[in-house]
């Protein structure tokens, strides 16, 4: 069917198919009146396919007035139910339900038709009601508890602007902001210069460290892969975060090649044991290349001896990484930063401000002492459709090729806005107060019959046992510790479900205990 005439003046037409005289109805009519659209091809009559598109185009994609009204009401629900009630100590941490009961209460099924606005708002209330309020004063279950209002505002702005932090052209404010925040964090570590990037969590930061260390030692591995490598050996404490094991598996190094170094009674890596493990790996034909120490272990809150481990790494020419995801924020405290003495000697550091500083999930920095562009060389792919070298600005600000991600969420704003609001002094007070609260709780536990400290806290982790009357004074019995460990597994939580969340970790040296931190 030949095209008999040009479209009506004012109509915008694009060709999406073959030649116009072969497929006239593959025209997409983008913007003109309904009358013009219906007669865009004179003499042929309206085509059903075109008329269907005309109907869609005449309907706005969004009802702005209704949308803004919904947001106003939804923000009210968030403020009242999640923020006010979520931080109220007289409320529960969560309204706990078993999985099948919760599935029924929430009606999670997705259907073909939409729901009216009042029902959707009730969905929001139900979601908040049955969720764990990690901002609650009695939420102790993970290391990211608490709420900061300025950081929350930053998170809301981040979600609203919905940009990806890979190039300056798409995220100009945040590219500049990220570099300022990273520079400040590096200064606290003790570096006058360096590199870094915000990552989706401390586990990824640790994996980045391992990958960059491997590339630094064996740059051909980026091109040739594992075929270019000998058997590699990673060293870390037996109290390390499990992301070291996962990173070794993910990167093809293998968990069998992660050598766990012995720790002392407080959970700190023993440098002499590290030396032994390095020698053992060499005897077994492996090539040592990476040592990861921990500042703030998950359970005991231990800080590995950085100076001594740094000496070992220098003697053997090994990459020295510090996993300070939990304990890094102690660097803000003049009173307590001695716990991280020697961190300035590290090659790389992982630090999660979303933990002690309550910026909210997630806010994880991977910091490098290197200034040669190692991070970019290790991860870059140079996609020309995104990282063009001839842009109208300095493309050095296009930082996205430093990561293995393409799309990357803005994680710097919440920390930057919090820092602007309270200053470095305010952040220091926040850290010092956490230490003071831990010290207070330790002293109170000592006064309470039936409660026993696992050890005196060094950090803000406080591990303790509850000893029931049936076991008090019976430490000499052969099965005492086994029975005590079983007590912890449910007593504190069954007493008042949802009123508080306290983790019940275990460590090799002791039976299961409770941890506040």
Protein backbone atom coordinates (compact mmCIF):
# COMPACT_ATOMS: atom_id res chain seq x y z
CA UNK A 1 0.00 0.00 0.00
CA UNK A 2 1.85 3.14 -1.19
CA UNK A 3 2.05 6.27 0.86
CA UNK A 4 -0.35 8.60 -0.98
CA UNK A 5 0.49 11.85 0.72
CA UNK A 6 2.70 13.46 3.33
CA UNK A 7 1.42 13.60 6.90
CA UNK A 8 -0.66 16.54 8.01
CA UNK A 9 1.50 19.59 8.78
CA UNK A 10 2.38 19.72 12.48
CA UNK A 11 2.56 15.97 12.90
CA UNK A 12 5.95 14.51 13.86
CA UNK A 13 6.65 11.20 12.15
CA UNK A 14 9.54 8.77 12.56
CA UNK A 15 10.25 5.69 10.47
CA UNK A 16 10.76 2.48 12.39
CA UNK A 17 10.51 -0.10 9.61
CA UNK A 18 11.61 -0.59 5.96
CA UNK A 19 11.12 1.95 3.16
CA UNK A 20 8.04 4.16 3.52
CA UNK A 21 6.41 2.74 0.39
CA UNK A 22 6.75 -0.80 1.77
CA UNK A 23 5.33 -0.45 5.28
CA UNK A 24 3.41 2.80 5.79
CA UNK A 25 1.72 1.63 8.96
CA UNK A 26 5.05 1.24 10.74
CA UNK A 27 5.01 4.98 11.22
CA UNK A 28 4.94 6.17 14.84
CA UNK A 29 3.02 9.43 15.13
CA UNK A 30 4.57 11.17 18.11
CA UNK A 31 2.82 14.46 18.71
CA UNK A 32 -0.21 15.96 17.04
CA UNK A 33 -3.91 16.32 17.75
CA UNK A 34 -6.23 13.30 17.72
CA UNK A 35 -7.86 14.57 14.53
CA UNK A 36 -4.49 15.01 12.83
CA UNK A 37 -3.32 11.55 13.94
CA UNK A 38 -6.44 9.85 12.61
CA UNK A 39 -5.93 11.37 9.17
CA UNK A 40 -2.14 11.20 9.02
CA UNK A 41 -2.36 9.02 5.89
CA UNK A 42 -5.13 10.61 3.80
CA UNK A 43 -7.44 8.36 1.86
CA UNK A 44 -6.61 5.18 3.71
CA UNK A 45 -8.79 5.45 6.78
CA UNK A 46 -7.66 4.99 10.36
CA UNK A 47 -5.62 1.89 11.14
CA UNK A 48 -6.55 0.06 14.37
CA UNK A 49 -2.90 -0.25 15.41
CA UNK A 50 -2.32 3.48 15.01
CA UNK A 51 -5.58 4.34 16.77
CA UNK A 52 -4.52 2.17 19.72
CA UNK A 53 -1.29 4.11 20.00
CA UNK A 54 -3.24 7.37 19.65
CA UNK A 55 -5.34 6.40 22.66
CA UNK A 56 -2.22 5.66 24.70
CA UNK A 57 -0.58 8.92 23.74
CA UNK A 58 -3.62 10.95 24.78
CA UNK A 59 -3.36 9.61 28.35
CA UNK A 60 -0.64 11.16 30.58
CA UNK A 61 1.92 8.64 31.76
CA UNK A 62 1.55 9.98 35.31
CA UNK A 63 -1.19 11.82 37.16
CA UNK A 64 1.01 14.43 38.80
CA UNK A 65 -1.66 15.84 41.10
CA UNK A 66 -2.67 12.42 42.41
CA UNK A 67 0.97 11.38 42.67
CA UNK A 68 1.94 14.39 44.75
CA UNK A 69 -1.08 13.87 46.98
CA UNK A 70 -0.06 10.25 47.51
CA UNK A 71 3.51 11.27 48.34
CA UNK A 72 2.32 13.79 50.90
CA UNK A 73 0.27 11.14 52.64
CA UNK A 74 2.96 8.49 52.29
CA UNK A 75 5.56 10.81 53.83
CA UNK A 76 3.17 11.35 56.71
CA UNK A 77 2.92 7.58 57.22
CA UNK A 78 6.71 7.26 57.11
CA UNK A 79 7.23 10.05 59.62
CA UNK A 80 4.62 8.78 62.06
CA UNK A 81 4.98 5.01 61.79
CA UNK A 82 8.65 4.49 60.88
CA UNK A 83 10.40 7.50 62.39
CA UNK A 84 8.37 8.53 65.45
CA UNK A 85 7.05 5.14 66.53
CA UNK A 86 10.14 3.37 65.20
CA UNK A 87 12.36 5.33 67.61
CA UNK A 88 9.93 5.20 70.56
CA UNK A 89 11.36 3.00 73.31
CA UNK A 90 7.83 2.17 74.51
CA UNK A 91 7.03 0.54 71.16
CA UNK A 92 8.19 -2.88 69.99
CA UNK A 93 11.15 -3.32 67.68
CA UNK A 94 8.77 -5.32 65.48
CA UNK A 95 5.38 -6.99 65.59
CA UNK A 96 6.82 -10.46 65.16
CA UNK A 97 4.91 -13.04 63.08
CA UNK A 98 5.82 -16.45 61.76
CA UNK A 99 6.46 -16.57 57.97
CA UNK A 100 3.17 -18.14 56.91
CA UNK A 101 1.14 -15.85 59.16
CA UNK A 102 2.99 -12.81 57.88
CA UNK A 103 2.50 -13.84 54.25
CA UNK A 104 -1.25 -14.05 54.85
CA UNK A 105 -1.43 -10.71 56.69
CA UNK A 106 0.43 -8.78 54.00
CA UNK A 107 -1.38 -10.22 50.94
CA UNK A 108 1.80 -10.17 48.85
CA UNK A 109 0.17 -11.47 45.66
CA UNK A 110 0.57 -9.25 42.57
CA UNK A 111 -2.59 -8.93 40.45
CA UNK A 112 -3.64 -7.56 37.10
CA UNK A 113 -5.59 -4.60 38.48
CA UNK A 114 -4.35 -1.77 40.65
CA UNK A 115 -5.60 -0.80 44.10
CA UNK A 116 -7.14 2.48 45.28
CA UNK A 117 -4.88 4.96 47.04
CA UNK A 118 -6.25 4.42 50.59
CA UNK A 119 -5.53 0.70 50.27
CA UNK A 120 -2.00 1.35 48.99
CA UNK A 121 -1.36 3.66 51.95
CA UNK A 122 -2.58 0.93 54.28
CA UNK A 123 -0.10 -1.39 52.59
CA UNK A 124 2.62 1.10 53.56
CA UNK A 125 1.46 1.07 57.19
CA UNK A 126 1.37 -2.72 57.29
CA UNK A 127 4.85 -3.00 55.78
CA UNK A 128 6.25 -0.69 58.45
CA UNK A 129 4.28 -2.34 61.25
CA UNK A 130 5.57 -5.84 60.58
CA UNK A 131 9.13 -4.82 59.70
CA UNK A 132 12.06 -4.63 62.09
CA UNK A 133 12.70 -1.03 63.18
CA UNK A 134 16.48 -0.89 63.04
CA UNK A 135 16.29 2.69 64.33
CA UNK A 136 14.71 1.48 67.59
CA UNK A 137 16.73 2.05 70.80
CA UNK A 138 16.47 -1.68 71.58
CA UNK A 139 17.63 -2.99 68.23
CA UNK A 140 21.04 -4.55 68.90
CA UNK A 141 20.92 -7.35 66.35
CA UNK A 142 23.24 -5.93 63.70
CA UNK A 143 25.93 -3.26 63.51
CA UNK A 144 23.96 -0.64 61.55
CA UNK A 145 21.34 0.38 64.11
CA UNK A 146 20.15 3.91 64.79
CA UNK A 147 18.73 6.81 62.80
CA UNK A 148 20.16 10.17 61.85
CA UNK A 149 17.63 12.63 60.48
CA UNK A 150 20.09 14.51 58.27
CA UNK A 151 21.37 11.29 56.73
CA UNK A 152 17.78 10.17 56.17
CA UNK A 153 17.10 13.40 54.27
CA UNK A 154 20.17 12.67 52.16
CA UNK A 155 18.86 9.19 51.42
CA UNK A 156 15.51 10.62 50.33
CA UNK A 157 17.19 13.13 48.02
CA UNK A 158 19.33 10.35 46.58
CA UNK A 159 16.27 8.24 45.80
CA UNK A 160 14.38 11.18 44.32
CA UNK A 161 17.15 12.29 41.97
CA UNK A 162 17.72 8.65 40.95
CA UNK A 163 21.01 9.11 39.15
CA UNK A 164 23.94 6.80 38.58
CA UNK A 165 27.34 7.85 39.76
CA UNK A 166 29.52 6.80 36.87
CA UNK A 167 30.10 10.00 34.90
CA UNK A 168 30.29 13.69 35.66
CA UNK A 169 27.72 14.50 32.98
CA UNK A 170 25.00 12.48 34.72
CA UNK A 171 26.00 13.11 38.37
CA UNK A 172 28.11 16.29 38.53
CA UNK A 173 27.32 17.21 42.13
CA UNK A 174 27.86 13.73 43.47
CA UNK A 175 31.09 13.02 41.58
CA UNK A 176 32.64 16.10 43.20
CA UNK A 177 31.06 15.31 46.56
CA UNK A 178 32.29 11.71 46.60
CA UNK A 179 35.89 12.80 46.07
CA UNK A 180 35.66 15.32 48.93
CA UNK A 181 34.26 12.72 51.32
CA UNK A 182 36.80 10.08 50.28
CA UNK A 183 39.62 12.57 50.73
CA UNK A 184 38.42 13.33 54.26
CA UNK A 185 38.28 9.63 55.11
CA UNK A 186 41.79 9.11 53.73
CA UNK A 187 43.08 11.99 55.85
CA UNK A 188 41.64 10.32 58.95
CA UNK A 189 43.47 7.10 57.99
CA UNK A 190 46.66 9.15 57.79
CA UNK A 191 47.21 9.45 54.05
CA UNK A 192 47.89 12.76 52.37
CA UNK A 193 46.75 11.38 49.02
CA UNK A 194 45.32 8.25 47.52
CA UNK A 195 42.31 6.85 45.71
CA UNK A 196 39.03 5.14 46.49
CA UNK A 197 35.41 4.57 45.68
CA UNK A 198 32.13 3.97 47.50
CA UNK A 199 31.10 0.31 47.24
CA UNK A 200 27.85 -1.60 47.81
CA UNK A 201 28.91 -2.89 51.24
CA UNK A 202 32.03 -3.79 53.17
CA UNK A 203 32.11 -7.29 51.70
CA UNK A 204 32.56 -5.82 48.23
CA UNK A 205 35.22 -3.44 49.57
CA UNK A 206 37.17 -6.43 50.86
CA UNK A 207 36.78 -8.21 47.52
CA UNK A 208 37.99 -5.10 45.71
CA UNK A 209 41.06 -5.06 47.94
CA UNK A 210 41.83 -8.67 47.09
CA UNK A 211 41.30 -8.10 43.38
CA UNK A 212 43.41 -4.94 43.25
CA UNK A 213 46.18 -6.65 45.24
CA UNK A 214 46.20 -9.56 42.79
CA UNK A 215 46.28 -7.22 39.80
CA UNK A 216 49.09 -5.22 41.39
CA UNK A 217 51.17 -8.38 41.78
CA UNK A 218 50.11 -10.06 38.51
CA UNK A 219 48.80 -7.43 36.05
CA UNK A 220 48.50 -9.99 33.25
CA UNK A 221 45.66 -11.70 35.11
CA UNK A 222 43.19 -9.07 33.88
CA UNK A 223 43.77 -10.14 30.27
CA UNK A 224 44.81 -13.78 30.59
CA UNK A 225 42.75 -14.76 33.62
CA UNK A 226 43.60 -17.53 36.06
CA UNK A 227 45.81 -19.21 33.46
CA UNK A 228 48.41 -16.50 34.11
CA UNK A 229 48.56 -17.16 37.84
CA UNK A 230 50.30 -19.53 40.21
CA UNK A 231 48.44 -20.89 43.19
CA UNK A 232 47.84 -17.83 45.40
CA UNK A 233 47.56 -17.63 49.18
CA UNK A 234 45.45 -15.25 51.27
CA UNK A 235 45.98 -14.76 55.02
CA UNK A 236 43.49 -13.53 57.56
CA UNK A 237 42.50 -14.07 61.18
CA UNK A 238 40.31 -16.96 62.24
CA UNK A 239 38.01 -14.22 63.62
CA UNK A 240 37.76 -12.43 60.25
CA UNK A 241 34.58 -11.49 58.44
CA UNK A 242 33.28 -14.23 56.17
CA UNK A 243 33.59 -11.95 53.13
CA UNK A 244 37.28 -12.86 52.90
CA UNK A 245 36.32 -16.48 52.25
CA UNK A 246 33.60 -15.40 49.83
CA UNK A 247 35.97 -13.07 48.03
CA UNK A 248 38.51 -15.84 47.53
CA UNK A 249 35.80 -18.08 46.09
CA UNK A 250 34.36 -15.34 43.87
CA UNK A 251 37.74 -14.33 42.46
CA UNK A 252 38.77 -17.89 41.67
CA UNK A 253 41.47 -18.04 44.33
CA UNK A 254 39.61 -20.73 46.26
CA UNK A 255 38.69 -21.03 49.91
CA UNK A 256 41.30 -23.78 50.38
CA UNK A 257 43.89 -21.09 49.76
CA UNK A 258 42.69 -18.84 52.57
CA UNK A 259 45.03 -19.49 55.50
CA UNK A 260 43.36 -18.72 58.82
CA UNK A 261 45.79 -17.26 61.33
CA UNK A 262 45.39 -18.05 65.01
CA UNK A 263 44.03 -15.43 67.40
CA UNK A 264 44.60 -14.84 71.09
CA UNK A 265 42.01 -15.04 73.87
CA UNK A 266 40.67 -11.59 72.94
CA UNK A 267 40.27 -12.51 69.27
CA UNK A 268 43.32 -10.62 67.95
CA UNK A 269 45.53 -12.05 65.23
CA UNK A 270 48.86 -13.38 66.51
CA UNK A 271 51.68 -12.04 64.26
CA UNK A 272 53.95 -15.01 65.01
CA UNK A 273 51.18 -17.32 63.76
CA UNK A 274 50.97 -15.26 60.59
CA UNK A 275 54.65 -15.86 59.97
CA UNK A 276 54.10 -19.60 60.43
CA UNK A 277 51.19 -19.66 58.01
CA UNK A 278 53.16 -17.77 55.37
CA UNK A 279 55.96 -20.30 55.65
CA UNK A 280 53.47 -23.17 55.49
CA UNK A 281 51.88 -21.77 52.33
CA UNK A 282 55.26 -21.47 50.66
CA UNK A 283 56.13 -25.06 51.60
CA UNK A 284 52.86 -26.14 50.00
CA UNK A 285 53.79 -24.36 46.76
CA UNK A 286 51.48 -21.37 47.09
CA UNK A 287 52.46 -17.74 46.48
CA UNK A 288 51.49 -15.43 49.36
CA UNK A 289 50.17 -12.06 48.14
CA UNK A 290 47.47 -10.67 50.46
CA UNK A 291 47.00 -10.22 54.21
CA UNK A 292 43.71 -8.94 55.63
CA UNK A 293 43.46 -7.83 59.23
CA UNK A 294 40.35 -6.74 61.09
CA UNK A 295 39.67 -3.63 63.13
CA UNK A 296 36.50 -4.46 65.01
CA UNK A 297 35.66 -8.13 64.61
CA UNK A 298 31.97 -8.91 64.34
CA UNK A 299 31.51 -10.77 67.62
CA UNK A 300 34.22 -9.72 70.07
CA UNK A 301 35.07 -6.33 68.57
CA UNK A 302 38.78 -7.18 68.45
CA UNK A 303 41.42 -4.99 66.79
CA UNK A 304 44.31 -6.88 65.21
CA UNK A 305 47.81 -5.53 65.99
CA UNK A 306 48.36 -3.41 62.90
CA UNK A 307 51.96 -2.34 63.47
CA UNK A 308 53.22 -5.89 64.00
CA UNK A 309 51.28 -7.26 61.02
CA UNK A 310 52.50 -4.38 58.84
CA UNK A 311 56.08 -5.38 59.69
CA UNK A 312 55.39 -8.95 58.57
CA UNK A 313 53.83 -7.74 55.32
CA UNK A 314 56.80 -5.50 54.56
CA UNK A 315 59.26 -8.32 55.17
CA UNK A 316 57.47 -10.59 52.73
CA UNK A 317 56.30 -7.97 50.21
CA UNK A 318 52.59 -8.66 50.80
CA UNK A 319 49.60 -6.41 50.26
CA UNK A 320 48.36 -5.17 53.65
CA UNK A 321 44.59 -4.66 53.80
CA UNK A 322 42.65 -3.45 56.85
CA UNK A 323 39.01 -4.46 57.14
CA UNK A 324 37.84 -1.57 59.32
CA UNK A 325 34.24 -1.82 58.16
CA UNK A 326 33.08 -1.88 61.78
CA UNK A 327 35.87 -0.13 63.64
CA UNK A 328 36.99 2.49 61.13
CA UNK A 329 34.85 5.25 62.62
CA UNK A 330 36.97 5.09 65.79
CA UNK A 331 39.46 7.17 63.78
CA UNK A 332 37.19 10.15 64.46
CA UNK A 333 37.82 9.89 68.22
CA UNK A 334 40.97 11.43 69.64
CA UNK A 335 40.41 9.39 72.79
CA UNK A 336 40.10 5.97 71.15
CA UNK A 337 41.83 6.13 67.76
CA UNK A 338 44.92 4.49 69.25
CA UNK A 339 43.09 1.20 68.65
CA UNK A 340 43.97 1.65 64.97
CA UNK A 341 47.60 2.69 65.38
CA UNK A 342 49.43 1.56 62.26
CA UNK A 343 46.48 1.79 59.86
CA UNK A 344 48.37 4.44 57.91
CA UNK A 345 50.78 1.68 56.80
CA UNK A 346 48.01 -0.24 55.04
CA UNK A 347 47.76 -0.48 51.27
CA UNK A 348 43.96 -0.43 51.43
CA UNK A 349 41.17 0.06 53.95
CA UNK A 350 37.47 -0.88 54.03
CA UNK A 351 35.31 1.45 56.16
CA UNK A 352 31.52 1.42 56.63
CA UNK A 353 30.17 4.75 57.97
CA UNK A 354 26.69 3.21 57.87
CA UNK A 355 27.57 1.40 61.07
CA UNK A 356 28.81 3.55 63.96
CA UNK A 357 27.90 6.84 62.29
CA UNK A 358 24.28 5.79 61.52
CA UNK A 359 24.25 7.15 57.98
CA UNK A 360 21.92 4.34 56.92
CA UNK A 361 22.47 1.47 54.54
CA UNK A 362 24.53 1.55 52.67
CA UNK A 363 27.62 3.70 52.95
CA UNK A 364 30.85 1.76 52.44
CA UNK A 365 34.17 3.24 51.39
CA UNK A 366 37.07 1.40 49.81
CA UNK A 367 40.24 3.46 50.31
CA UNK A 368 43.62 3.07 48.62
CA UNK A 369 47.01 4.56 49.42
CA UNK A 370 48.02 4.15 45.77
CA UNK A 371 48.11 7.28 43.58
CA UNK A 372 49.10 5.69 40.27
CA UNK A 373 45.58 4.88 39.05
CA UNK A 374 45.81 1.24 40.06
CA UNK A 375 42.09 0.99 40.86
CA UNK A 376 41.11 2.26 37.42
CA UNK A 377 43.60 0.07 35.59
CA UNK A 378 42.41 -3.00 37.46
CA UNK A 379 38.69 -2.59 36.76
CA UNK A 380 38.31 -0.40 33.67
CA UNK A 381 36.82 -1.68 30.44
CA UNK A 382 36.74 1.66 28.58
CA UNK A 383 33.23 1.35 27.15
CA UNK A 384 33.18 4.08 24.50
CA UNK A 385 29.42 4.58 24.66
CA UNK A 386 29.81 5.78 28.25
CA UNK A 387 33.41 6.81 28.86
CA UNK A 388 34.17 8.78 25.68
CA UNK A 389 37.63 10.36 25.78
CA UNK A 390 36.60 13.52 23.86
CA UNK A 391 33.90 14.95 26.11
CA UNK A 392 33.49 18.67 26.70
CA UNK A 393 34.92 18.43 30.24
CA UNK A 394 37.87 16.77 31.98
CA UNK A 395 37.02 13.08 31.72
CA UNK A 396 39.18 12.33 34.76
CA UNK A 397 35.95 13.08 36.66
CA UNK A 398 34.27 10.06 35.06
CA UNK A 399 35.07 7.73 37.95
CA UNK A 400 32.68 4.89 37.12
CA UNK A 401 35.29 2.74 35.38
CA UNK A 402 37.08 2.28 38.71
CA UNK A 403 34.42 -0.22 39.72
CA UNK A 404 33.09 -3.52 38.40
CA UNK A 405 29.62 -1.97 38.36
CA UNK A 406 28.02 0.05 35.60
CA UNK A 407 25.07 1.65 37.37
CA UNK A 408 26.21 2.82 40.79
CA UNK A 409 24.01 4.31 43.48
CA UNK A 410 24.97 7.58 45.13
CA UNK A 411 26.17 6.65 48.62
CA UNK A 412 28.12 9.77 49.56
CA UNK A 413 25.30 12.29 50.03
CA UNK A 414 23.91 10.89 53.28
CA UNK A 415 27.35 10.98 54.92
CA UNK A 416 28.20 14.39 53.47
CA UNK A 417 24.91 15.94 54.66
CA UNK A 418 25.31 14.41 58.13
CA UNK A 419 28.90 15.66 58.32
CA UNK A 420 27.83 19.15 57.22
CA UNK A 421 25.12 19.20 59.88
CA UNK A 422 27.12 18.04 62.92
CA UNK A 423 30.74 18.54 61.86
CA UNK A 424 33.71 16.37 62.70
CA UNK A 425 33.26 17.31 66.36
CA UNK A 426 29.71 15.97 66.34
CA UNK A 427 30.81 12.71 64.76
CA UNK A 428 33.56 12.37 67.37
CA UNK A 429 31.01 12.82 70.17
CA UNK A 430 28.85 10.14 68.60
CA UNK A 431 31.73 7.66 68.66
CA UNK A 432 32.78 8.59 72.21
CA UNK A 433 29.20 8.23 73.43
CA UNK A 434 29.01 4.70 72.00
CA UNK A 435 32.11 3.77 74.02
CA UNK A 436 30.63 5.40 77.13
CA UNK A 437 27.35 3.49 76.73
CA UNK A 438 29.24 0.22 76.42
CA UNK A 439 31.26 0.94 79.54
CA UNK A 440 28.07 1.79 81.42
CA UNK A 441 26.37 -1.43 80.31
CA UNK A 442 29.40 -3.50 81.32
CA UNK A 443 29.28 -2.08 84.83
CA UNK A 444 25.53 -2.63 85.07
CA UNK A 445 25.86 -6.26 83.98
CA UNK A 446 28.38 -6.85 86.75
CA UNK A 447 25.74 -5.74 89.27
CA UNK A 448 23.01 -8.03 87.92
CA UNK A 449 22.67 -11.50 89.37
CA UNK A 450 22.70 -14.13 86.67
CA UNK A 451 24.60 -12.09 84.09
CA UNK A 452 28.24 -12.70 83.33
CA UNK A 453 30.61 -10.86 80.99
CA UNK A 454 32.54 -12.94 78.48
CA UNK A 455 35.37 -10.39 78.73
CA UNK A 456 35.93 -6.73 79.45
CA UNK A 457 35.05 -4.78 76.29
CA UNK A 458 37.78 -3.05 74.32
CA UNK A 459 35.40 -1.68 71.71
CA UNK A 460 31.61 -1.21 71.74
CA UNK A 461 30.88 -4.95 71.42
CA UNK A 462 29.77 -6.34 74.76
CA UNK A 463 29.42 -10.11 75.03
CA UNK A 464 27.70 -11.69 78.03
CA UNK A 465 25.90 -14.79 79.25
CA UNK A 466 22.68 -15.12 81.13
CA UNK A 467 23.18 -17.82 83.76
CA UNK A 468 19.85 -19.28 84.96
CA UNK A 469 19.41 -20.18 88.64
CA UNK A 470 19.80 -23.89 87.82
CA UNK A 471 23.40 -23.33 86.67
CA UNK A 472 24.66 -20.69 89.06
CA UNK A 473 27.65 -21.81 91.07
CA UNK A 474 28.07 -24.98 89.01
CA UNK A 475 30.96 -23.98 86.74
CA UNK A 476 32.92 -27.04 87.87
CA UNK A 477 30.41 -29.46 86.37
CA UNK A 478 31.61 -31.24 83.23
CA UNK A 479 28.68 -30.18 81.02
CA UNK A 480 28.32 -26.66 82.45
CA UNK A 481 29.42 -24.74 79.36
CA UNK A 482 27.39 -26.91 77.01
CA UNK A 483 24.24 -26.35 79.06
CA UNK A 484 24.94 -22.63 79.37
CA UNK A 485 25.27 -22.29 75.61
CA UNK A 486 21.85 -23.86 75.09
CA UNK A 487 20.26 -21.40 77.51
CA UNK A 488 21.21 -18.41 75.37
CA UNK A 489 19.54 -19.70 72.23
CA UNK A 490 16.07 -18.48 73.07
CA UNK A 491 15.51 -17.24 76.59
CA UNK A 492 16.10 -13.54 76.02
CA UNK A 493 13.96 -13.42 72.88
CA UNK A 494 11.13 -15.68 74.03
CA UNK A 495 10.62 -13.55 77.11
CA UNK A 496 9.00 -10.75 75.10
CA UNK A 497 8.92 -11.36 71.31
CA UNK A 498 9.59 -8.23 69.28
CA UNK A 499 10.42 -6.06 72.28
CA UNK A 500 14.13 -6.18 71.53
CA UNK A 501 16.53 -7.84 69.12
CA UNK A 502 19.82 -9.11 70.56
CA UNK A 503 22.20 -11.31 68.55
CA UNK A 504 23.26 -14.70 69.87
CA UNK A 505 26.66 -15.37 68.29
CA UNK A 506 29.11 -18.11 69.11
CA UNK A 507 32.90 -18.21 69.01
CA UNK A 508 35.16 -21.27 69.15
CA UNK A 509 36.46 -20.59 72.65
CA UNK A 510 33.13 -20.11 74.40
CA UNK A 511 29.57 -21.35 74.24
CA UNK A 512 26.88 -19.22 72.69
CA UNK A 513 26.60 -15.79 74.25
CA UNK A 514 24.60 -12.61 73.75
CA UNK A 515 26.18 -9.54 72.22
CA UNK A 516 25.31 -5.90 72.49
CA UNK A 517 27.05 -3.68 69.98
